[in-house]
């Protein structure tokens, strides 16, 4: 019989007005992140407690861990992509107005961030080393006819997107425009 731990044991989901919109496991497998309302929660699996909580200025829709487990990225309904260092509670170390529409998904791809939104575009973001913790959009993927609902990486140089226009597209970095 599989062992089940209720999410409500962590204190999320008890408020019936808010729902959990995304979850992601940490690279180490000892925690997971969950977005609910305007908050992003980091939850310790062993203690069943909230280890951190980060706030946004809009509803948090998508959450992703970096490969090393320290920066996390959270996408909001106001089109802002916020990055937090999980070792420090509080404000994001950077926030970028990415889209005019709601962010649907954020994912790490090596040292890049991928994001997509309801405004029919997806984007690739890279840390601008000369700007410290700032991220700059390096590529825009924009051939969908409506909301881009998900984005992920297939390999080191290929990205796949799908949209509510019922299409899936595979992109190589040279095909994306600056």
PDB file of C-alpha atoms in Angstrom:
ATOM      1  CA  UNK A   1       0.000   0.000   0.000  1.00  0.00           C
ATOM      2  CA  UNK A   2       1.540   3.360  -0.998  1.00  0.00           C
ATOM      3  CA  UNK A   3       2.061   5.875   1.773  1.00  0.00           C
ATOM      4  CA  UNK A   4       0.233   9.146   1.173  1.00  0.00           C
ATOM      5  CA  UNK A   5       0.888  12.461   2.864  1.00  0.00           C
ATOM      6  CA  UNK A   6      -1.953  14.903   2.478  1.00  0.00           C
ATOM      7  CA  UNK A   7      -0.946  18.320   1.176  1.00  0.00           C
ATOM      8  CA  UNK A   8      -3.337  19.763   3.739  1.00  0.00           C
ATOM      9  CA  UNK A   9      -0.983  18.480   6.439  1.00  0.00           C
ATOM     10  CA  UNK A  10       1.390  21.212   5.254  1.00  0.00           C
ATOM     11  CA  UNK A  11      -1.282  23.877   5.773  1.00  0.00           C
ATOM     12  CA  UNK A  12      -1.891  24.514   2.071  1.00  0.00           C
ATOM     13  CA  UNK A  13      -5.260  23.845   0.555  1.00  0.00           C
ATOM     14  CA  UNK A  14      -7.273  24.374   3.731  1.00  0.00           C
ATOM     15  CA  UNK A  15      -8.489  27.739   2.485  1.00  0.00           C
ATOM     16  CA  UNK A  16     -11.141  26.699  -0.041  1.00  0.00           C
ATOM     17  CA  UNK A  17     -10.866  30.031  -1.859  1.00  0.00           C
ATOM     18  CA  UNK A  18      -7.320  29.265  -3.002  1.00  0.00           C
ATOM     19  CA  UNK A  19      -6.013  26.303  -4.916  1.00  0.00           C
ATOM     20  CA  UNK A  20      -2.536  24.947  -5.464  1.00  0.00           C
ATOM     21  CA  UNK A  21      -1.672  25.914  -9.055  1.00  0.00           C
ATOM     22  CA  UNK A  22       1.742  24.261  -9.453  1.00  0.00           C
ATOM     23  CA  UNK A  23       4.177  22.007  -7.609  1.00  0.00           C
ATOM     24  CA  UNK A  24       7.800  21.006  -8.227  1.00  0.00           C
ATOM     25  CA  UNK A  25      10.198  18.725  -6.361  1.00  0.00           C
ATOM     26  CA  UNK A  26      13.610  20.010  -5.332  1.00  0.00           C
ATOM     27  CA  UNK A  27      16.638  18.564  -7.131  1.00  0.00           C
ATOM     28  CA  UNK A  28      17.750  16.932  -3.844  1.00  0.00           C
ATOM     29  CA  UNK A  29      14.331  15.340  -3.370  1.00  0.00           C
ATOM     30  CA  UNK A  30      13.941  16.585   0.208  1.00  0.00           C
ATOM     31  CA  UNK A  31      11.454  19.382  -0.424  1.00  0.00           C
ATOM     32  CA  UNK A  32       8.908  20.634  -2.873  1.00  0.00           C
ATOM     33  CA  UNK A  33       7.540  23.995  -3.819  1.00  0.00           C
ATOM     34  CA  UNK A  34       3.881  24.859  -4.283  1.00  0.00           C
ATOM     35  CA  UNK A  35       2.166  27.989  -5.527  1.00  0.00           C
ATOM     36  CA  UNK A  36      -1.160  29.056  -4.057  1.00  0.00           C
ATOM     37  CA  UNK A  37      -2.699  32.493  -4.294  1.00  0.00           C
ATOM     38  CA  UNK A  38      -0.029  35.189  -4.084  1.00  0.00           C
ATOM     39  CA  UNK A  39       2.419  32.909  -2.286  1.00  0.00           C
ATOM     40  CA  UNK A  40       5.034  30.314  -3.079  1.00  0.00           C
ATOM     41  CA  UNK A  41       5.671  27.781  -0.323  1.00  0.00           C
ATOM     42  CA  UNK A  42       8.751  25.626   0.177  1.00  0.00           C
ATOM     43  CA  UNK A  43       7.809  22.513   2.084  1.00  0.00           C
ATOM     44  CA  UNK A  44      10.137  20.107   3.863  1.00  0.00           C
ATOM     45  CA  UNK A  45       9.024  16.530   3.213  1.00  0.00           C
ATOM     46  CA  UNK A  46      10.559  15.049   6.377  1.00  0.00           C
ATOM     47  CA  UNK A  47       9.169  17.541   8.884  1.00  0.00           C
ATOM     48  CA  UNK A  48       5.938  18.184   6.925  1.00  0.00           C
ATOM     49  CA  UNK A  49       6.460  21.860   7.636  1.00  0.00           C
ATOM     50  CA  UNK A  50       6.762  25.020   5.636  1.00  0.00           C
ATOM     51  CA  UNK A  51      10.432  25.970   5.476  1.00  0.00           C
ATOM     52  CA  UNK A  52       9.950  29.217   3.545  1.00  0.00           C
ATOM     53  CA  UNK A  53       7.254  31.351   2.024  1.00  0.00           C
ATOM     54  CA  UNK A  54       7.704  33.952  -0.695  1.00  0.00           C
ATOM     55  CA  UNK A  55       5.122  36.525  -1.735  1.00  0.00           C
ATOM     56  CA  UNK A  56       4.255  37.953  -5.132  1.00  0.00           C
ATOM     57  CA  UNK A  57       2.114  40.921  -6.096  1.00  0.00           C
ATOM     58  CA  UNK A  58      -0.188  38.734  -8.166  1.00  0.00           C
ATOM     59  CA  UNK A  59      -1.400  35.169  -8.213  1.00  0.00           C
ATOM     60  CA  UNK A  60       1.521  32.739  -8.512  1.00  0.00           C
ATOM     61  CA  UNK A  61       0.907  30.351 -11.422  1.00  0.00           C
ATOM     62  CA  UNK A  62       4.124  28.409 -12.007  1.00  0.00           C
ATOM     63  CA  UNK A  63       7.154  27.372  -9.979  1.00  0.00           C
ATOM     64  CA  UNK A  64      10.500  25.779 -10.859  1.00  0.00           C
ATOM     65  CA  UNK A  65      13.773  24.897  -9.083  1.00  0.00           C
ATOM     66  CA  UNK A  66      17.165  25.509 -10.654  1.00  0.00           C
ATOM     67  CA  UNK A  67      19.473  22.524 -11.094  1.00  0.00           C
ATOM     68  CA  UNK A  68      21.534  23.452  -8.017  1.00  0.00           C
ATOM     69  CA  UNK A  69      18.386  23.986  -5.924  1.00  0.00           C
ATOM     70  CA  UNK A  70      19.044  27.548  -4.753  1.00  0.00           C
ATOM     71  CA  UNK A  71      17.403  29.959  -7.174  1.00  0.00           C
ATOM     72  CA  UNK A  72      13.739  29.302  -7.781  1.00  0.00           C
ATOM     73  CA  UNK A  73      11.605  31.036 -10.385  1.00  0.00           C
ATOM     74  CA  UNK A  74       7.933  31.892  -9.957  1.00  0.00           C
ATOM     75  CA  UNK A  75       5.655  33.212 -12.701  1.00  0.00           C
ATOM     76  CA  UNK A  76       2.644  35.348 -11.875  1.00  0.00           C
ATOM     77  CA  UNK A  77      -0.638  36.316 -13.464  1.00  0.00           C
ATOM     78  CA  UNK A  78       0.633  39.891 -13.865  1.00  0.00           C
ATOM     79  CA  UNK A  79       3.327  38.707 -16.301  1.00  0.00           C
ATOM     80  CA  UNK A  80       6.168  39.089 -13.788  1.00  0.00           C
ATOM     81  CA  UNK A  81       8.863  36.429 -13.498  1.00  0.00           C
ATOM     82  CA  UNK A  82      10.346  36.575  -9.981  1.00  0.00           C
ATOM     83  CA  UNK A  83      13.517  34.819  -8.839  1.00  0.00           C
ATOM     84  CA  UNK A  84      14.231  33.980  -5.202  1.00  0.00           C
ATOM     85  CA  UNK A  85      17.248  32.477  -3.436  1.00  0.00           C
ATOM     86  CA  UNK A  86      15.805  29.749  -1.182  1.00  0.00           C
ATOM     87  CA  UNK A  87      18.566  30.358   1.374  1.00  0.00           C
ATOM     88  CA  UNK A  88      17.135  33.844   2.060  1.00  0.00           C
ATOM     89  CA  UNK A  89      13.483  34.429   2.925  1.00  0.00           C
ATOM     90  CA  UNK A  90      11.870  37.566   1.677  1.00  0.00           C
ATOM     91  CA  UNK A  91      11.855  39.647  -1.441  1.00  0.00           C
ATOM     92  CA  UNK A  92      12.838  38.334  -4.845  1.00  0.00           C
ATOM     93  CA  UNK A  93      16.416  39.068  -5.832  1.00  0.00           C
ATOM     94  CA  UNK A  94      15.138  39.997  -9.262  1.00  0.00           C
ATOM     95  CA  UNK A  95      11.762  40.447 -10.927  1.00  0.00           C
ATOM     96  CA  UNK A  96      11.242  40.970 -14.642  1.00  0.00           C
ATOM     97  CA  UNK A  97       8.078  42.119 -16.417  1.00  0.00           C
ATOM     98  CA  UNK A  98       8.118  39.405 -19.040  1.00  0.00           C
ATOM     99  CA  UNK A  99       4.758  39.448 -20.785  1.00  0.00           C
ATOM    100  CA  UNK A 100       1.596  41.468 -21.025  1.00  0.00           C
ATOM    101  CA  UNK A 101      -0.397  38.271 -20.401  1.00  0.00           C
ATOM    102  CA  UNK A 102      -0.385  35.808 -17.532  1.00  0.00           C
ATOM    103  CA  UNK A 103       2.607  33.516 -17.229  1.00  0.00           C
ATOM    104  CA  UNK A 104       1.489  29.925 -17.687  1.00  0.00           C
ATOM    105  CA  UNK A 105       4.748  28.037 -17.083  1.00  0.00           C
ATOM    106  CA  UNK A 106       8.360  28.634 -16.058  1.00  0.00           C
ATOM    107  CA  UNK A 107      11.115  26.018 -16.293  1.00  0.00           C
ATOM    108  CA  UNK A 108      14.886  25.976 -15.939  1.00  0.00           C
ATOM    109  CA  UNK A 109      16.890  24.736 -18.899  1.00  0.00           C
ATOM    110  CA  UNK A 110      20.535  24.524 -17.844  1.00  0.00           C
ATOM    111  CA  UNK A 111      21.412  28.121 -16.918  1.00  0.00           C
ATOM    112  CA  UNK A 112      18.501  29.578 -18.897  1.00  0.00           C
ATOM    113  CA  UNK A 113      14.912  30.148 -17.865  1.00  0.00           C
ATOM    114  CA  UNK A 114      12.040  29.265 -20.172  1.00  0.00           C
ATOM    115  CA  UNK A 115       8.652  30.907 -19.790  1.00  0.00           C
ATOM    116  CA  UNK A 116       5.384  31.038 -21.695  1.00  0.00           C
ATOM    117  CA  UNK A 117       2.258  33.075 -21.392  1.00  0.00           C
ATOM    118  CA  UNK A 118      -1.267  33.708 -22.496  1.00  0.00           C
ATOM    119  CA  UNK A 119      -0.105  36.391 -24.948  1.00  0.00           C
ATOM    120  CA  UNK A 120       0.890  33.717 -27.545  1.00  0.00           C
ATOM    121  CA  UNK A 121       4.634  33.819 -26.830  1.00  0.00           C
ATOM    122  CA  UNK A 122       7.347  31.898 -25.029  1.00  0.00           C
ATOM    123  CA  UNK A 123      10.777  33.253 -24.136  1.00  0.00           C
ATOM    124  CA  UNK A 124      14.281  32.170 -23.215  1.00  0.00           C
ATOM    125  CA  UNK A 125      15.981  34.185 -20.455  1.00  0.00           C
ATOM    126  CA  UNK A 126      19.674  34.229 -19.564  1.00  0.00           C
ATOM    127  CA  UNK A 127      21.420  35.668 -16.553  1.00  0.00           C
ATOM    128  CA  UNK A 128      23.196  38.854 -17.552  1.00  0.00           C
ATOM    129  CA  UNK A 129      26.510  38.417 -15.719  1.00  0.00           C
ATOM    130  CA  UNK A 130      27.374  42.082 -16.015  1.00  0.00           C
ATOM    131  CA  UNK A 131      24.091  42.920 -14.260  1.00  0.00           C
ATOM    132  CA  UNK A 132      24.515  40.538 -11.313  1.00  0.00           C
ATOM    133  CA  UNK A 133      21.250  38.735 -10.661  1.00  0.00           C
ATOM    134  CA  UNK A 134      19.371  40.308 -13.555  1.00  0.00           C
ATOM    135  CA  UNK A 135      17.946  38.203 -16.360  1.00  0.00           C
ATOM    136  CA  UNK A 136      17.565  39.358 -19.941  1.00  0.00           C
ATOM    137  CA  UNK A 137      15.372  37.877 -22.645  1.00  0.00           C
ATOM    138  CA  UNK A 138      17.620  36.335 -25.279  1.00  0.00           C
ATOM    139  CA  UNK A 139      15.015  34.724 -27.536  1.00  0.00           C
ATOM    140  CA  UNK A 140      11.315  35.098 -28.264  1.00  0.00           C
ATOM    141  CA  UNK A 141       9.223  32.212 -29.618  1.00  0.00           C
ATOM    142  CA  UNK A 142       6.108  33.650 -31.198  1.00  0.00           C
ATOM    143  CA  UNK A 143       4.341  31.582 -33.852  1.00  0.00           C
ATOM    144  CA  UNK A 144       1.390  30.291 -31.807  1.00  0.00           C
ATOM    145  CA  UNK A 145      -2.063  31.676 -32.573  1.00  0.00           C
ATOM    146  CA  UNK A 146      -3.125  31.907 -28.944  1.00  0.00           C
ATOM    147  CA  UNK A 147      -2.116  31.099 -25.397  1.00  0.00           C
ATOM    148  CA  UNK A 148       1.116  29.108 -25.052  1.00  0.00           C
ATOM    149  CA  UNK A 149       0.212  26.654 -22.306  1.00  0.00           C
ATOM    150  CA  UNK A 150       3.547  24.906 -21.716  1.00  0.00           C
ATOM    151  CA  UNK A 151       7.247  25.041 -22.580  1.00  0.00           C
ATOM    152  CA  UNK A 152      10.048  22.556 -21.950  1.00  0.00           C
ATOM    153  CA  UNK A 153      13.473  21.591 -23.257  1.00  0.00           C
ATOM    154  CA  UNK A 154      14.058  18.556 -25.443  1.00  0.00           C
ATOM    155  CA  UNK A 155      17.839  18.803 -25.582  1.00  0.00           C
ATOM    156  CA  UNK A 156      20.594  21.353 -25.178  1.00  0.00           C
ATOM    157  CA  UNK A 157      19.468  23.305 -28.257  1.00  0.00           C
ATOM    158  CA  UNK A 158      15.773  22.415 -28.723  1.00  0.00           C
ATOM    159  CA  UNK A 159      12.685  23.787 -26.978  1.00  0.00           C
ATOM    160  CA  UNK A 160       9.131  22.490 -27.344  1.00  0.00           C
ATOM    161  CA  UNK A 161       5.980  24.563 -26.830  1.00  0.00           C
ATOM    162  CA  UNK A 162       2.293  23.723 -26.971  1.00  0.00           C
ATOM    163  CA  UNK A 163      -0.650  26.036 -27.088  1.00  0.00           C
ATOM    164  CA  UNK A 164      -4.382  26.332 -26.949  1.00  0.00           C
ATOM    165  CA  UNK A 165      -4.247  26.674 -30.747  1.00  0.00           C
ATOM    166  CA  UNK A 166      -3.879  22.847 -30.653  1.00  0.00           C
ATOM    167  CA  UNK A 167      -0.326  22.911 -31.933  1.00  0.00           C
ATOM    168  CA  UNK A 168       3.019  21.714 -30.642  1.00  0.00           C
ATOM    169  CA  UNK A 169       6.171  23.348 -31.960  1.00  0.00           C
ATOM    170  CA  UNK A 170       9.801  22.289 -31.703  1.00  0.00           C
ATOM    171  CA  UNK A 171      12.276  25.165 -31.809  1.00  0.00           C
ATOM    172  CA  UNK A 172      16.022  25.289 -32.190  1.00  0.00           C
ATOM    173  CA  UNK A 173      17.775  28.337 -30.772  1.00  0.00           C
ATOM    174  CA  UNK A 174      18.623  29.779 -34.221  1.00  0.00           C
ATOM    175  CA  UNK A 175      14.910  29.758 -35.172  1.00  0.00           C
ATOM    176  CA  UNK A 176      13.975  31.974 -32.244  1.00  0.00           C
ATOM    177  CA  UNK A 177      14.276  35.701 -32.762  1.00  0.00           C
ATOM    178  CA  UNK A 178      16.008  38.210 -30.524  1.00  0.00           C
TER     179      UNK A 178
END
